[in-house]
GROMACS .gro file of C-alpha atoms in nm:
model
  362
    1UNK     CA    1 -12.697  12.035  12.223
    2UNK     CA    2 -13.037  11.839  12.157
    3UNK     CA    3 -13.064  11.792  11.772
    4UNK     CA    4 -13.319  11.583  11.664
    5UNK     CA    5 -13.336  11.410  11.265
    6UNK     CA    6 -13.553  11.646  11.066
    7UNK     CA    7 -13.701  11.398  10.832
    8UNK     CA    8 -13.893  11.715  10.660
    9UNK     CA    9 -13.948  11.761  10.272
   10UNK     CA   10 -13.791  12.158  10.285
   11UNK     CA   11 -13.722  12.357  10.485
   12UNK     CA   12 -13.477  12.058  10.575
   13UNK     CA   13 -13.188  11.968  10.732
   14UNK     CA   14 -12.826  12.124  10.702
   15UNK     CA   15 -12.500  11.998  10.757
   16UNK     CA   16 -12.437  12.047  11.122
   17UNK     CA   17 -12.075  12.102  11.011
   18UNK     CA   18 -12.223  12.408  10.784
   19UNK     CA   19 -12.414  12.542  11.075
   20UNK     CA   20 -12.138  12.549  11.283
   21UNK     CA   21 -11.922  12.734  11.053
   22UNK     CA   22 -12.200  13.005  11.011
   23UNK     CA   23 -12.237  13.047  11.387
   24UNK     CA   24 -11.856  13.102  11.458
   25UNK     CA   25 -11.885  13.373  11.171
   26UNK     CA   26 -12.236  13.541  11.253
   27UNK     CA   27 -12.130  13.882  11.456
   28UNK     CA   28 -11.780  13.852  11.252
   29UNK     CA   29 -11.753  13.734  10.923
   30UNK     CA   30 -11.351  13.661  10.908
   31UNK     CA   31 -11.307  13.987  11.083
   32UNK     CA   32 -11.469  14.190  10.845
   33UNK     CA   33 -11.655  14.325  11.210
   34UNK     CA   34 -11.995  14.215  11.060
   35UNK     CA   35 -12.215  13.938  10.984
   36UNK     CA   36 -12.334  13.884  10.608
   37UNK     CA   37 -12.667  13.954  10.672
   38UNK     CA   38 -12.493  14.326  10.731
   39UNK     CA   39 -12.287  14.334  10.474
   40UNK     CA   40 -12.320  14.543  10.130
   41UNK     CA   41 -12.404  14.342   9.842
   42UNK     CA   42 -12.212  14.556   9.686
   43UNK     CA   43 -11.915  14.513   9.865
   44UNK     CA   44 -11.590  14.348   9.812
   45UNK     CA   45 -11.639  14.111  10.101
   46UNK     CA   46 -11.996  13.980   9.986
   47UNK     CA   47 -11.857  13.996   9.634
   48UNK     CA   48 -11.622  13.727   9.651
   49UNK     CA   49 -11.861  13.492   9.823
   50UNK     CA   50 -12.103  13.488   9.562
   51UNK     CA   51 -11.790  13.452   9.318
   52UNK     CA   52 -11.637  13.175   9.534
   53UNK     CA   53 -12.007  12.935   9.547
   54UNK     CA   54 -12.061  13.000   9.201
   55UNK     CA   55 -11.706  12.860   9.138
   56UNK     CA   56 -11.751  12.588   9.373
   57UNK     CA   57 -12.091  12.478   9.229
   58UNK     CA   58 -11.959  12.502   8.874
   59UNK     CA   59 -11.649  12.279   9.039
   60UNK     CA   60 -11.919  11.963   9.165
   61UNK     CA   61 -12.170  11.986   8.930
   62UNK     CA   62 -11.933  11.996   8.584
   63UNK     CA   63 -12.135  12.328   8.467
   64UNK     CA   64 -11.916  12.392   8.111
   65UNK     CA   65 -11.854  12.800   8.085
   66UNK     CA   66 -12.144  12.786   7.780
   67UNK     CA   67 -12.403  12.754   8.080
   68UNK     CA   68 -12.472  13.076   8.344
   69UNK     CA   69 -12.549  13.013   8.716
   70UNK     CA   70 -12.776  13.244   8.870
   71UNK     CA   71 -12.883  13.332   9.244
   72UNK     CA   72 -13.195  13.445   9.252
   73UNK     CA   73 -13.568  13.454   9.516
   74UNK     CA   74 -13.899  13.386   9.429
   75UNK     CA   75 -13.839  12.992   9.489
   76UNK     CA   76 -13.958  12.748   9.231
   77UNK     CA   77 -14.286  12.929   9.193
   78UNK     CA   78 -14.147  13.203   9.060
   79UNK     CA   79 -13.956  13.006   8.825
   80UNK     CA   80 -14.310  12.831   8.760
   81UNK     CA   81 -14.389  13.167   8.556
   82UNK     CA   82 -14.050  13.286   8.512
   83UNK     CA   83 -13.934  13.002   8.242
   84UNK     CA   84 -14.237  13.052   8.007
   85UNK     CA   85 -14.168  13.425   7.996
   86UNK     CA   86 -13.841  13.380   7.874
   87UNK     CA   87 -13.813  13.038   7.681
   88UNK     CA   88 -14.192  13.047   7.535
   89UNK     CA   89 -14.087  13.151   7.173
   90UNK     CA   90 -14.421  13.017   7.009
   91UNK     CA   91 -14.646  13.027   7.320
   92UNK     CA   92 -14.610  12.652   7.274
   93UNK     CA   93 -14.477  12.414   7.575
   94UNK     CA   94 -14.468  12.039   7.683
   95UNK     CA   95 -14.514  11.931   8.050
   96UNK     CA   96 -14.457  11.572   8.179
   97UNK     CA   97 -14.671  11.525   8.472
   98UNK     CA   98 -14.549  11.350   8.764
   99UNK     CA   99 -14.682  11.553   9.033
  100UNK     CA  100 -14.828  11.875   9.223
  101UNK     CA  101 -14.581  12.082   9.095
  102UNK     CA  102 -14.535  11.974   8.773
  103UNK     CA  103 -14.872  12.047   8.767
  104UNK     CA  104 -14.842  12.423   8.880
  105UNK     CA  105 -14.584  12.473   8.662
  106UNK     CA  106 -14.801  12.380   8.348
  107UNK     CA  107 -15.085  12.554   8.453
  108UNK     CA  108 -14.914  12.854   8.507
  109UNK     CA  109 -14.759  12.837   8.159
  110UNK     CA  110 -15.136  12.832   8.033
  111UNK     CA  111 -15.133  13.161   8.154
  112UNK     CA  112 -14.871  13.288   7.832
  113UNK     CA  113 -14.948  13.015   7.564
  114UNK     CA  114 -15.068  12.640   7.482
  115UNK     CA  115 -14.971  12.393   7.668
  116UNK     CA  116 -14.938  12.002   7.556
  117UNK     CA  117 -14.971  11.746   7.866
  118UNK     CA  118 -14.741  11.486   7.619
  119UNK     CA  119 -14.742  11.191   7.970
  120UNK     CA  120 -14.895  11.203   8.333
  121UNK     CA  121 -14.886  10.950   8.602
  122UNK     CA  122 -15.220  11.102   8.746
  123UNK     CA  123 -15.387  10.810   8.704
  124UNK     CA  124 -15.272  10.609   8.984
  125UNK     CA  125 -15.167  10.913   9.224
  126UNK     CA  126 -14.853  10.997   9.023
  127UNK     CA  127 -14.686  10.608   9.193
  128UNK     CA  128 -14.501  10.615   8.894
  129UNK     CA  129 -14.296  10.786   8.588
  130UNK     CA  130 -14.478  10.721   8.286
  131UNK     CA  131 -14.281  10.618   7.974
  132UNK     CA  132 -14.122  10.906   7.812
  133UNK     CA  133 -13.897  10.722   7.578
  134UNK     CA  134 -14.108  10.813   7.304
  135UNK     CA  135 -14.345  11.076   7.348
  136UNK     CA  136 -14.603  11.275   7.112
  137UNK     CA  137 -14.311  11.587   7.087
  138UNK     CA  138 -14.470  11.890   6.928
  139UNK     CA  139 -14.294  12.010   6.660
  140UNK     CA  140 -14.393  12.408   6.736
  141UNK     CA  141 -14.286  12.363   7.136
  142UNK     CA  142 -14.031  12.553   7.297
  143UNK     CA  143 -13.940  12.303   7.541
  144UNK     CA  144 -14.007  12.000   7.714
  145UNK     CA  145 -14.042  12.039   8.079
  146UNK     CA  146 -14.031  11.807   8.388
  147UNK     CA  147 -13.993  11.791   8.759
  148UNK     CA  148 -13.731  11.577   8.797
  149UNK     CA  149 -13.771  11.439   9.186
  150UNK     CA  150 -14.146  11.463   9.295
  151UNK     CA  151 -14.113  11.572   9.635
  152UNK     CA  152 -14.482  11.473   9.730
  153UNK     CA  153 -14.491  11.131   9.566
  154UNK     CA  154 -14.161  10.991   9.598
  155UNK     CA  155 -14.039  10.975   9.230
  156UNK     CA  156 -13.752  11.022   9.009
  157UNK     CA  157 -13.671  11.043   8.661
  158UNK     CA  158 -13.396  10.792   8.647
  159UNK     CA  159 -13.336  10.813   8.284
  160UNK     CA  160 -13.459  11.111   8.073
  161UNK     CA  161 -13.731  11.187   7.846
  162UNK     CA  162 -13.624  11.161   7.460
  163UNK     CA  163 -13.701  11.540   7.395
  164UNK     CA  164 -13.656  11.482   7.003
  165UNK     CA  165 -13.440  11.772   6.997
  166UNK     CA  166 -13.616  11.994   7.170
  167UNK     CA  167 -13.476  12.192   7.516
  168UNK     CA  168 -13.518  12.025   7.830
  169UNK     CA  169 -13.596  12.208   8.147
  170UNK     CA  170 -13.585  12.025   8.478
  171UNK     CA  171 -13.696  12.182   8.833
  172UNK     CA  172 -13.468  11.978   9.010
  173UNK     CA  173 -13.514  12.095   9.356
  174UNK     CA  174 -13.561  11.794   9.529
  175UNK     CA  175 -13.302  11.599   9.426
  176UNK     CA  176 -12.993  11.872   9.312
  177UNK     CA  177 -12.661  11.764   9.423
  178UNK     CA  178 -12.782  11.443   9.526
  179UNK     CA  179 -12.572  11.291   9.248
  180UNK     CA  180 -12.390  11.334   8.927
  181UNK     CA  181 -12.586  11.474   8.656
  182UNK     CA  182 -12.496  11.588   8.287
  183UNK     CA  183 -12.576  11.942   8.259
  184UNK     CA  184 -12.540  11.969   7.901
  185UNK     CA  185 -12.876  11.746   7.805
  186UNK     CA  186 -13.040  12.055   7.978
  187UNK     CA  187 -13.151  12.398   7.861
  188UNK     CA  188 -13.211  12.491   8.190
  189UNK     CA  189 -13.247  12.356   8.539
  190UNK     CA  190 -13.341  12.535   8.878
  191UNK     CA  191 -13.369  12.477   9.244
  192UNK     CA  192 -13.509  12.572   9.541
  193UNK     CA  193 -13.209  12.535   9.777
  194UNK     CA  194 -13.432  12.485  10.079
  195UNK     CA  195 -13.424  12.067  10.032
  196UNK     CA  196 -13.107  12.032   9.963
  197UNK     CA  197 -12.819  12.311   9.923
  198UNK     CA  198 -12.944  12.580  10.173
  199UNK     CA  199 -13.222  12.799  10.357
  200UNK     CA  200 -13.552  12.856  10.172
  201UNK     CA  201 -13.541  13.218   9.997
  202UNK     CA  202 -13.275  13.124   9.728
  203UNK     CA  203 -13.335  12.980   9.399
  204UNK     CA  204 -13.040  12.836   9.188
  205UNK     CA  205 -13.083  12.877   8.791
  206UNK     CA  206 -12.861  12.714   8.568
  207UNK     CA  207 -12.938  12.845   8.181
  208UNK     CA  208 -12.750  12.806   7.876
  209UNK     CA  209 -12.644  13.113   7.766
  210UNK     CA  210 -12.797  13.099   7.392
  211UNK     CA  211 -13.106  13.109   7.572
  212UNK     CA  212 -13.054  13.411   7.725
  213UNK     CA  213 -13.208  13.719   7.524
  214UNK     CA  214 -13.403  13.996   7.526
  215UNK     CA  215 -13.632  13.786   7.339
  216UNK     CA  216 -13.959  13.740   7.606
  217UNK     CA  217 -14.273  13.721   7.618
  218UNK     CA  218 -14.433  14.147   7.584
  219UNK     CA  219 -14.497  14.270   7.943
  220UNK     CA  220 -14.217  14.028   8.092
  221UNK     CA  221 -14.131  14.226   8.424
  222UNK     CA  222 -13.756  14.319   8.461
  223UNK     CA  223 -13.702  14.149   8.753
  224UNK     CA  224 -13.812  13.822   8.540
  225UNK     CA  225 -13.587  13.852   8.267
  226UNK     CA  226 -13.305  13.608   8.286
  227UNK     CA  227 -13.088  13.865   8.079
  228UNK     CA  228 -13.119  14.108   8.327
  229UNK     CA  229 -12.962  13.893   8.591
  230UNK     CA  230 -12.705  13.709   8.420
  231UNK     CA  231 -12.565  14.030   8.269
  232UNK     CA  232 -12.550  14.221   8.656
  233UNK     CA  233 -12.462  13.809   8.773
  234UNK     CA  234 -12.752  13.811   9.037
  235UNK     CA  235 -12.668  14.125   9.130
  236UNK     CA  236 -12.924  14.322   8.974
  237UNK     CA  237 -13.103  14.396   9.327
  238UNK     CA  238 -13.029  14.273   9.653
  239UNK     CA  239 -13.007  13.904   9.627
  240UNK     CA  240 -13.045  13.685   9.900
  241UNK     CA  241 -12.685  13.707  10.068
  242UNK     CA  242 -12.711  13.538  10.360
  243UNK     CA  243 -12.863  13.206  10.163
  244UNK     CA  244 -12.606  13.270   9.929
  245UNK     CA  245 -12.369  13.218  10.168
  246UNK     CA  246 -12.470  12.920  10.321
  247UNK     CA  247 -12.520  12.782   9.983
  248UNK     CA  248 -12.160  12.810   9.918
  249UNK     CA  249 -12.056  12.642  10.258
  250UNK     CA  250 -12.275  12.366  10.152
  251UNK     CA  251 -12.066  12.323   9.822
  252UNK     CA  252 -11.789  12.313   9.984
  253UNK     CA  253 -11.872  12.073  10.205
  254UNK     CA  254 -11.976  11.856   9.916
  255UNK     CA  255 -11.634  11.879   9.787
  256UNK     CA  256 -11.464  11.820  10.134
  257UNK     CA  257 -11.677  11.486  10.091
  258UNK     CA  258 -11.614  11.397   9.806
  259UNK     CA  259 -11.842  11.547   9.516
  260UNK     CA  260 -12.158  11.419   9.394
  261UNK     CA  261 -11.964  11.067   9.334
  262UNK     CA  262 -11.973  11.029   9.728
  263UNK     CA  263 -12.327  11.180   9.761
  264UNK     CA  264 -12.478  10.962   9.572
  265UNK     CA  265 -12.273  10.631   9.756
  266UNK     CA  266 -12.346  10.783  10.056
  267UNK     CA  267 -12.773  10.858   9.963
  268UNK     CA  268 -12.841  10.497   9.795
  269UNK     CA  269 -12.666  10.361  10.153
  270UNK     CA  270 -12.951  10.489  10.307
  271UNK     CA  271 -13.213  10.465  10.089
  272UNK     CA  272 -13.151  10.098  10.080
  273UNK     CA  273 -13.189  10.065  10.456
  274UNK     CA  274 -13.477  10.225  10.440
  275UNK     CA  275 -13.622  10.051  10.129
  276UNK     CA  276 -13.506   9.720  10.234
  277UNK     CA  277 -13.710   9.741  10.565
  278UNK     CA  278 -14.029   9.845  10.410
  279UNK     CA  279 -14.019   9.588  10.140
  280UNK     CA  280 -14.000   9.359  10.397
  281UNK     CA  281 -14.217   9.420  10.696
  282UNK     CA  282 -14.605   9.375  10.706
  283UNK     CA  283 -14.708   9.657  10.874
  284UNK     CA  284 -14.580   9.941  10.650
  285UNK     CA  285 -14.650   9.978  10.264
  286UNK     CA  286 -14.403  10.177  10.015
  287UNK     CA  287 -14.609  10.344   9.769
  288UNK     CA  288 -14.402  10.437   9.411
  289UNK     CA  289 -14.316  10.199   9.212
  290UNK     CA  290 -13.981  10.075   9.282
  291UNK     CA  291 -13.791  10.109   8.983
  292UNK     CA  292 -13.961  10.467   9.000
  293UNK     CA  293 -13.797  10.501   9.331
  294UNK     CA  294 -13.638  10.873   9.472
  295UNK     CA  295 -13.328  10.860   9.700
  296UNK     CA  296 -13.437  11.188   9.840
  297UNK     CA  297 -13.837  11.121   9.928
  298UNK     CA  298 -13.967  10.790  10.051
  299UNK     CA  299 -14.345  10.761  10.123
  300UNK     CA  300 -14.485  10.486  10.292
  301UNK     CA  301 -14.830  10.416  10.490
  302UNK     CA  302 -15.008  10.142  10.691
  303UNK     CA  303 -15.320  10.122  10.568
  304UNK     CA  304 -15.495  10.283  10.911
  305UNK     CA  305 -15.499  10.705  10.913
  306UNK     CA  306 -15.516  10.675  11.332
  307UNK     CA  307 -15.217  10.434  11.299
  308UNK     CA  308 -15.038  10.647  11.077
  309UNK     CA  309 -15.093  10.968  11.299
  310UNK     CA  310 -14.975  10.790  11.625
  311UNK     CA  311 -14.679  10.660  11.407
  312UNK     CA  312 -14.562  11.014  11.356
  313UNK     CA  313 -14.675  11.146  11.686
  314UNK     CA  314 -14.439  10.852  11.871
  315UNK     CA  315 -14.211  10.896  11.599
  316UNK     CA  316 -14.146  11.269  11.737
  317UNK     CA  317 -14.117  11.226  12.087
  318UNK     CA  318 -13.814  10.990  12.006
  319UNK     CA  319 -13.655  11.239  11.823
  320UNK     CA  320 -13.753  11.182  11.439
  321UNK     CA  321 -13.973  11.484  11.343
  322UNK     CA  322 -14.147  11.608  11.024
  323UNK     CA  323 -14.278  11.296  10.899
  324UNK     CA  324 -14.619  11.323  10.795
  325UNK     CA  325 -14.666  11.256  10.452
  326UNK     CA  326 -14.844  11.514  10.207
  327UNK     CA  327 -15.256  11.522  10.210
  328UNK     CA  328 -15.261  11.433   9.890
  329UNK     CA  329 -15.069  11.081   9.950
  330UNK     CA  330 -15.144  11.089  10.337
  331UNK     CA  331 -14.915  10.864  10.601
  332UNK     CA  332 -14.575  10.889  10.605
  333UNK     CA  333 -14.286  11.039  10.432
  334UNK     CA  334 -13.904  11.073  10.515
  335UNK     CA  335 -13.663  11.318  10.319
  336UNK     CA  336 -13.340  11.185  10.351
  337UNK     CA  337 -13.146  11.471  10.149
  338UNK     CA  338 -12.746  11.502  10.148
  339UNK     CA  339 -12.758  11.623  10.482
  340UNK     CA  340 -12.965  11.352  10.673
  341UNK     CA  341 -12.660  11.106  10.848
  342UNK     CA  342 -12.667  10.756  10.762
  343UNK     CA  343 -12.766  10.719  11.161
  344UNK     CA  344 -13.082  10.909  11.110
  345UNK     CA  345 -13.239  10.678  10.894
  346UNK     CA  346 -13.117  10.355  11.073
  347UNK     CA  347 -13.268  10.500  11.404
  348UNK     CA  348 -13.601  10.564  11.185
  349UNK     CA  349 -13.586  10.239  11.100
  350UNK     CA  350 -13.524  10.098  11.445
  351UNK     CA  351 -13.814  10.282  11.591
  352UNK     CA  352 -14.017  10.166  11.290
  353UNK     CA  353 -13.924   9.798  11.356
  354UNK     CA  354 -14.021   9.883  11.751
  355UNK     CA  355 -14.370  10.012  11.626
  356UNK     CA  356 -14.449   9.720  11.364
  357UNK     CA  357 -14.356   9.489  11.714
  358UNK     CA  358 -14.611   9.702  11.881
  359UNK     CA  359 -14.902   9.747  11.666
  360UNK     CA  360 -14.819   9.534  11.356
  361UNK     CA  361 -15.063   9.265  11.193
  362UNK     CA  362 -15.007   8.895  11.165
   0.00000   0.00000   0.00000
C-alpha cells in the first residue's frame, strides 16, 4: 500500500486505523449483509450508530445533557446562514474577524439583520488575533461570533473573547477535537468534519438547548430550523449516514488514544517540530504571529512565488502532497490535524531542511 502524508487543509487525512475498519465492514456491516451506505436510516442497525457517536462524542468532548448534538449537511456554509436564522432575536449580531470565513459568515448574516464588526485582523492579512479582552459589545446583539482556528491564515483563539454576557458561537471546524475545550462558555459551536473528525458532507452542531425554539427569523426554511432537527435527533431527512459513521469510528479512536488530553500532547509534539524548524532556518518564513499560533494550520513562505511552487512540486514527488498555501496568503501551508502521524511532519521537515541545503540563501 503506497500512502503518502496529505498535508491538505480538508478534505484531509483519516486515521488509517479508521479506514481500515470501514473497509473490512463496507459489503458487510457486522453481518447485517450490507454496507451503511445501504442501510435504512430508519433502521435499527443505522439507529444505534448515530446513538453510539453521539454518545462517544458527548464522552471526549464533556458535552453536559443541557447541550444537543446534531448531525447535519450543508457544511459550515450552511451554518454561515443557518445560525442567524435561528439565534438573530433582534436582527443584531457581532463578528470577530480573523479570516475568509469569518468573513462569509458576517456577510451572510447582513443578509437577516445588522451586523457590528466589534475586532478584525484585516489589516495585516489576518497574521494575528486582535485583542478581544475588551471589546465594544452591543448591548441589543444576539451573539458574539468567531471562527475559532482560521484555516487559511494559521490562527487560533487561544483564550476567548470576553462576550460581556452575551452567547458565544464558535465555527470550530478546523481545530474540533484537537484538544480539550469547555463547552459550556458556548451557545453554540459547529464543524465541518472534513478537517478533522470525518469525510466532507457532515456538519456537527452542538446547541444549548434554551436556544432551541420555534422562535426564527419569518421565512426560516424547515430544513434550517434547529428545532426541527434536534426534536427528530438528525433524523428529520436522510442524514449523511455513511459520514456519520465514520465520524463515530473517529471518536472512538480518540478515546482508544486517549481523549482530547492525548490529542492535544500528541498535536503541540508536532507543531513544535515544525515551528521550531521554521523559526530557525533562513530560507523559510512563518507568517502568524506566534503567540497567535494554530496547532492545526501552519503557513509559511520563502519570499520567491517560483521557489515556493517548486517547493511544493518536489515536495509531492517525495510523498508530501497538498501543500500549497491559500491565494490569499500564497506559499506554503501544512494541516497537521489529529490524524497526521508525528512521522509526517518530521519527514516534511527533513525534506524541507534538504531543500533550504539546496536552494537556501546565505
Amino acid at each position: 500500500m503506497n500512502r503518502i502524508f496529505n498535508f491538505s487543509a480538508g478534505p484531509a487525512q483519516l486515521p488509517l486505523e479508521v479506514l481500515r475498519e470501514a473497509q473490512e465492514e463496507l459489503p458487510d456491516y457486522r453481518g447485517t449483509g450490507m454496507s451503511v451506505m445501504e442501510m435504512s436510516h430508519r433502521g435499527k442497525e443505522f439507529g444505534k450508530i448515530i446513538s453510539e457517536a453521539e454518545a462517544v462524542l458527548r464522552e471526549i468532548a464533556k458535552i453536559p445533557p443541557e447541550y444537543k448534538i446534531l448531525f447535519l449537511q450543508g457544511g459550515g456554509h450552511t451554518q454561515f446562514a443557518m445560525v442567524p436564522m435561528n439565534l438573530m432575536k433582534n436582527r443584531v449580531a457581532d463578528y470577530i474577524l480573523t479570516g475568509l470565513w469569518a468573513k462569509k459568515a458576517a456577510k451572510e448574516a447582513a443578509l437577516f439583520g445588522k451586523v457590528n464588526i466589534l475586532a478584525s485582523s484585516e489589516d495585516k492579512n489576518f497574521s494575528y488575533i486582535p485583542d478581544c479582552s475588551d471589546l465594544p459589545v452591543s448591548p441589543e446583539a444576539d451573539y458574539v461570533y468567531i471562527c475559532e482556528n482560521n484555516t487559511i491564515y494559521g490562527t487560533k483563539f487561544h483564550d476567548l473573547p470576553d462576550t460581556k454576557g452575551k452567547i458565544l458561537v464558535a465555527d470550530m471546524s478546523s481545530c474540533f477535537l484537537s484538544e480539550p475545550f469547555d463547552v459550556t462558555k458556548y451557545g453554540l459551536i459547529f464543524a465541518g468534519a472534513q478537517k478533522n473528525i470525518g469525510p466532507a458532507g457532515t456538519v456537527v452542531v452542538i446547541v444549548r438547548e434554551d436556544l432551541i425554539t420555534d422562535d426564527v427569523l419569518p421565512g426560516t426554511p424547515t430544513m434550517l430550523r434547529y428545532a426541527v432537527h434536534a426534536k427528530e435527533n438528525s433524523m428529520f431527512n436522510t442524514p449523511p449516514c455513511y459520514g456519520i459513521y465514520i465520524c463515530g469510528k473517529v471518536f472512538e479512536w480518540i478515546k482508544r488514544r486517549g481523549g482530547l488530553e492525548a490529542m492535544k500532547k500528541a498535536n503541540e509534539e508536532k507543531a513544535k517540530i515544525l515551528y521550531d524548524f521554521l523559526d530557525s532556518c533562513k530560507l523559510f518564513r512563518p507568517t502568524v504571529v506566534k503567540k497567535d499560533r494554530s496547532l492545526m494550520n501552519v503557513p509559511f513562505v520563502t519570499g520567491d512565488e517560483k521557489l515556493d511552487a517548486l517547493f511544493v512540486a518536489e515536495a509531492a514527488k517525495e510523498g508530501l502532497v497538498n501543500l500549497k498555501g491559500h491565494r490569499t496568503v500564497g506559499g506554503m501551508r501544512a494541516s497537521i490535524y489529529n490524524a497526521m502521524p508525528k512521522e509526517g511532519v518530521e519527514k516534511l521537515v527533513e525534506f524541507m531542511k534538504k531543500f533550504e541545503g539546496e536552494h537556501g540563501r546565505a
